[in-house]
Coordinates of C-alpha atoms in Angstrom, one line a residue:
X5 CA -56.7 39.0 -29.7
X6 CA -57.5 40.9 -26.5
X7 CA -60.1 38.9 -25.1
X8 CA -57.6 35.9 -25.4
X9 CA -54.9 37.7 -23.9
X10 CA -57.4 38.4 -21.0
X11 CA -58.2 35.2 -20.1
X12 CA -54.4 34.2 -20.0
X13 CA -54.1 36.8 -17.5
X14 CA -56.6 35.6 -15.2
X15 CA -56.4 31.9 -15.3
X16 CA -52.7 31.9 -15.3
X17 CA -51.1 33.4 -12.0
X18 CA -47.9 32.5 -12.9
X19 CA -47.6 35.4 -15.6
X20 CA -46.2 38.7 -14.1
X21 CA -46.6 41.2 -16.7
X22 CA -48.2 41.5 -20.3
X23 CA -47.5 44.6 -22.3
X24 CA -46.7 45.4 -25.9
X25 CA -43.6 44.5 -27.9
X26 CA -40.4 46.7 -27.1
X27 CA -39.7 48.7 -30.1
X28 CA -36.2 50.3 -30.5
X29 CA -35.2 52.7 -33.5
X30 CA -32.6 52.6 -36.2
X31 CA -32.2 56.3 -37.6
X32 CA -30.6 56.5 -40.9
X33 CA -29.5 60.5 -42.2
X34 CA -27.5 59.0 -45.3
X35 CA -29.4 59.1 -48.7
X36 CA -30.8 56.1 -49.8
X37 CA -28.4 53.2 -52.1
X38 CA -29.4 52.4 -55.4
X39 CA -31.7 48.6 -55.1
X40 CA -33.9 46.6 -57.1
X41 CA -36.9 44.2 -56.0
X42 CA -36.5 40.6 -56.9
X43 CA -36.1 37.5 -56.0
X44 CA -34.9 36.2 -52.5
X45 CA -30.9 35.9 -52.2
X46 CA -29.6 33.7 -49.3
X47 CA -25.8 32.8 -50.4
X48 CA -23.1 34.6 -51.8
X49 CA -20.4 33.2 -54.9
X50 CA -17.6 31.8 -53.7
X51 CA -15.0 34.7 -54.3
X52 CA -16.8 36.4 -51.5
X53 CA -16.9 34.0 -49.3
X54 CA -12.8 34.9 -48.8
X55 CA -13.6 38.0 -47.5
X56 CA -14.2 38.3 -44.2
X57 CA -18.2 38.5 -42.6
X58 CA -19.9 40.5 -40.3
X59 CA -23.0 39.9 -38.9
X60 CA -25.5 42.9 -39.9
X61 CA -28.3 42.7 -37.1
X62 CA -30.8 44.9 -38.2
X63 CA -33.4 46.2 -40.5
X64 CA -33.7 44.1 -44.0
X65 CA -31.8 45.0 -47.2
X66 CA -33.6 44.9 -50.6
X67 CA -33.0 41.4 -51.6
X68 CA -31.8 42.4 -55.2
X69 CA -30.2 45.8 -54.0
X70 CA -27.8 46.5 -57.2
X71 CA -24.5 47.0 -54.9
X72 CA -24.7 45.0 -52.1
X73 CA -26.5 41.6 -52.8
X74 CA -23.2 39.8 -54.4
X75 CA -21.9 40.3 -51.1
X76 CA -24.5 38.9 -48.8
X77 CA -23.4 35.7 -46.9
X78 CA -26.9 34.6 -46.2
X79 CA -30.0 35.6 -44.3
X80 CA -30.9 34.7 -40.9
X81 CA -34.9 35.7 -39.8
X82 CA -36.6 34.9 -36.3
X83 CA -40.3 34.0 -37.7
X84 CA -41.7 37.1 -36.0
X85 CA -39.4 39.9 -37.7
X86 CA -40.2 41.5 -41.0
X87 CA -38.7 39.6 -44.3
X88 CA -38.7 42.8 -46.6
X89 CA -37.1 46.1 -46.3
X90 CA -38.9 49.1 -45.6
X91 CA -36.8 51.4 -45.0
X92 CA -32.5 52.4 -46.0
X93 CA -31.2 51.8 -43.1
X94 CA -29.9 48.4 -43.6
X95 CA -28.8 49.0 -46.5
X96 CA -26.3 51.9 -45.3
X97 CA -25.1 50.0 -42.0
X98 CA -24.6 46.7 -44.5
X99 CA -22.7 49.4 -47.4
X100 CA -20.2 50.6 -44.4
X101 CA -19.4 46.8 -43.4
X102 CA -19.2 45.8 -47.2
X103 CA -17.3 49.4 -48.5
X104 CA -15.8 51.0 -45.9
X105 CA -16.2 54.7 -45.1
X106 CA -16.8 55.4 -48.9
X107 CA -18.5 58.1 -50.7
X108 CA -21.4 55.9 -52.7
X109 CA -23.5 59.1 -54.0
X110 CA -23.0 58.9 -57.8
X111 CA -20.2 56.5 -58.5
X112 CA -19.9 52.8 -58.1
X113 CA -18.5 51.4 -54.9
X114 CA -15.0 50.7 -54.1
X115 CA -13.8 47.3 -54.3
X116 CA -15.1 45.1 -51.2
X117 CA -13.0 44.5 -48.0
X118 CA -15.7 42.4 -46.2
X119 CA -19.2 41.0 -46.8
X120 CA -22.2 40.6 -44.8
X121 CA -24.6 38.1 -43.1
X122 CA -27.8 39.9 -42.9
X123 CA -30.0 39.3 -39.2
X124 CA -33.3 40.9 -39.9
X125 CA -34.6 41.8 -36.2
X126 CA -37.1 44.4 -37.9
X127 CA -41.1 44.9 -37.4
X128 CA -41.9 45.6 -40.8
X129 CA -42.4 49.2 -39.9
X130 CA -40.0 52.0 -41.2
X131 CA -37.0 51.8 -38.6
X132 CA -38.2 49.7 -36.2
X133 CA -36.3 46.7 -34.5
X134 CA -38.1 44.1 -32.3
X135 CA -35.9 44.1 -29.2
X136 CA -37.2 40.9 -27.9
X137 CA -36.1 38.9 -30.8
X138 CA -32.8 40.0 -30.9
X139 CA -30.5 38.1 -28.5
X140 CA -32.5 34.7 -30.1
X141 CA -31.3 36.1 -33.7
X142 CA -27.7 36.7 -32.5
X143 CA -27.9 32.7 -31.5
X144 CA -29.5 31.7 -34.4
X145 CA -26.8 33.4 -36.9
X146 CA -24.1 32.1 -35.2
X147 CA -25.4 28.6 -35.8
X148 CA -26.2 29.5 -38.9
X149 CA -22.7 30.4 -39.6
X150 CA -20.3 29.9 -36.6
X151 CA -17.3 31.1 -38.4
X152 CA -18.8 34.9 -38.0
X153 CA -17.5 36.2 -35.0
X154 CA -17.9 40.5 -35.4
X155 CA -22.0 41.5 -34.9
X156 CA -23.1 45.1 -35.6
X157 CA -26.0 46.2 -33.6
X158 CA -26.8 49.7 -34.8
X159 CA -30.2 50.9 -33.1
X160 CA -30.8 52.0 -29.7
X161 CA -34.2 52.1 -27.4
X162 CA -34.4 54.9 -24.9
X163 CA -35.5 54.2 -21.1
X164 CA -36.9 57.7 -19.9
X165 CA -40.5 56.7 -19.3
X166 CA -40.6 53.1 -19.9
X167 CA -42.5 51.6 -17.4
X168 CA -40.7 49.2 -15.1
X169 CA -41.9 45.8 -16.2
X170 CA -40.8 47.0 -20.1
X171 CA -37.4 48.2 -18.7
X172 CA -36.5 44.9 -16.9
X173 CA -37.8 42.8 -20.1
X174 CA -35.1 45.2 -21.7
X175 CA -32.5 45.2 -19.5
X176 CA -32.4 41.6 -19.5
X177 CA -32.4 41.4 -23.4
X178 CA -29.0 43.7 -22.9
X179 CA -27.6 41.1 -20.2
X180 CA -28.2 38.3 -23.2
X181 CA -26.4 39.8 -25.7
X182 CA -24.0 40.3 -22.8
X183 CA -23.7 36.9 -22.2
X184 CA -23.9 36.4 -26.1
X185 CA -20.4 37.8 -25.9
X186 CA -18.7 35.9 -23.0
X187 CA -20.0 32.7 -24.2
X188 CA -19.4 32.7 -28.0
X189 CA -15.8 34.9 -27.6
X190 CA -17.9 36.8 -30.0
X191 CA -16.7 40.7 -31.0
X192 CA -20.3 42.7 -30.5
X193 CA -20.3 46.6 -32.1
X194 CA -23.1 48.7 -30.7
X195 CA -24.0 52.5 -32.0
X196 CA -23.8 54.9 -29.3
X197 CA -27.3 56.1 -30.6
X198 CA -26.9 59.3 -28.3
X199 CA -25.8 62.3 -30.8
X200 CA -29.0 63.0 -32.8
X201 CA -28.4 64.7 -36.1
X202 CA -27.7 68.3 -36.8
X203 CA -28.5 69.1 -32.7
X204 CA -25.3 70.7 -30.5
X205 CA -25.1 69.5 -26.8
X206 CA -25.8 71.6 -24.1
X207 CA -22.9 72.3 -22.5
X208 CA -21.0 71.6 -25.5
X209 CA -17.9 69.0 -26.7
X210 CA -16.6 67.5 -24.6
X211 CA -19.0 68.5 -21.0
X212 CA -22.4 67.5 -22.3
X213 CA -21.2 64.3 -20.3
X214 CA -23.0 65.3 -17.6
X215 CA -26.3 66.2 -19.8
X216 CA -29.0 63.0 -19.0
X217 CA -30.4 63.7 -22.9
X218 CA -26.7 62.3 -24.1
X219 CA -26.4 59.6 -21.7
X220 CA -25.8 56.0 -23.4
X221 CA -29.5 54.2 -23.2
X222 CA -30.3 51.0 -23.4
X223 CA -28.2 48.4 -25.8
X224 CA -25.2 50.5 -25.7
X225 CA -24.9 49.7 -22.0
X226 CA -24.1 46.7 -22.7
X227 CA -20.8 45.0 -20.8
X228 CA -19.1 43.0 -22.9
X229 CA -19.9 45.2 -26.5
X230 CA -17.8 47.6 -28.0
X231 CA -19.8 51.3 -27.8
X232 CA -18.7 53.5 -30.6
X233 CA -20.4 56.6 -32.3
X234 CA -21.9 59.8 -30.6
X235 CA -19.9 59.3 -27.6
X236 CA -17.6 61.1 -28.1

């Protein structure tokens, strides 16, 4: 509570900054995939397990969902992230890994070219990912499943206004995933997260470089990812 946090703060000089979890967002325009509660599904049949795997870091996907949960590797949590979906998002990042760029409206899917090993980094709360947790989930799914080596990161966290201690906590969760990267010989997929929907750039395609409301933000900086999406 806050009177415990208080009294960390004053008998402990060795902590530099206390502030609220760093919340980035996941925006999903697509309309939402058939799914169906159930049960909790953490490995896939065998057949699937030929196919190749990504590693789906972000908000969770209906355990049960009707197309996609034959095609889930296995689930990989921190302790402090959400364990149940709350929003579609998920669900349409982990459809394009499983389907393709396929139009799932009102027929049944194509067949599958890859599956998916779900990393929930979310807080529960309608597309919201806990930034903090997610270099330690990117670690944990690889040990969870070292043969994975392609991780979709589809969320972004803008850095007009954050304060400075916030933005350095950030930054540093970016140089992580960074070294994530370099150290695992690991393929990391970020969204540009700069193009919101149905808005035209000021100038317009292709000089709204130059425009700091399109800049790249915070996880698509990163060095050693692959930045694809609004960018261009």
């Amino acid at each position: 509570n806050a009177q415990a946090v208080r009294k960390l703060a004053e008998e402990f000089t060795s902590i530099q900054a206390i502030y609220a979890p760093i919340i980035a967002l996941a925006e999903s325009p697509s309309s939402p995939i058939e799914s169906a509660g159930g049960s909790v599904l953490t490995t896939a049949a065998a057949s699937v397990r030929r196919l190749p795997c990504i590693a789906m870091v972000d908000t969770a996907v209906p355990d049960e969902h009707v197309w996609l949960r034959s095609h889930r590797r296995a689930i990989v949590r921190p302790p402090e992230c959400s364990n149940t979906e709350n929003d579609h998002h998920g669900s349409m990042v982990a459809s394009r890994i499983v389907f393709g760029d396929a139009d799932l409206g009102n027929s049944p899917p194509p067949p599958a070219t890859c599956s998916f090993l779900e990393v929930r980094v979310g807080t529960g709360r309608p597309h919201e990912i806990r930034c903090e947790s997610v270099s330690r989930a990117l670690l944990s799914a690889i040990t969870a499943a070292p043969e994975v080596r392609v991780f979709n990161l589809s969320f972004d966290k803008r850095l007009d206004g954050l304060p400075s201690k916030q933005r350095a906590a950030l930054m540093q969760q970016i140089e992580e995933i960074d070294n994530f990267a370099f150290d695992q010989d690991v393929i990391v997929v970020v969204a540009a997260g700069n193009a919101p929907l149905n808005i035209v750039p000021t100038p317009g395609y292709p000089h709204h470089h130059d425009n700091p409301d399109w800049a790249l933000q915070s996880f698509p900086r990163a060095f050693n990812a692959l930045t694809c999406g609004g960018i261009n």
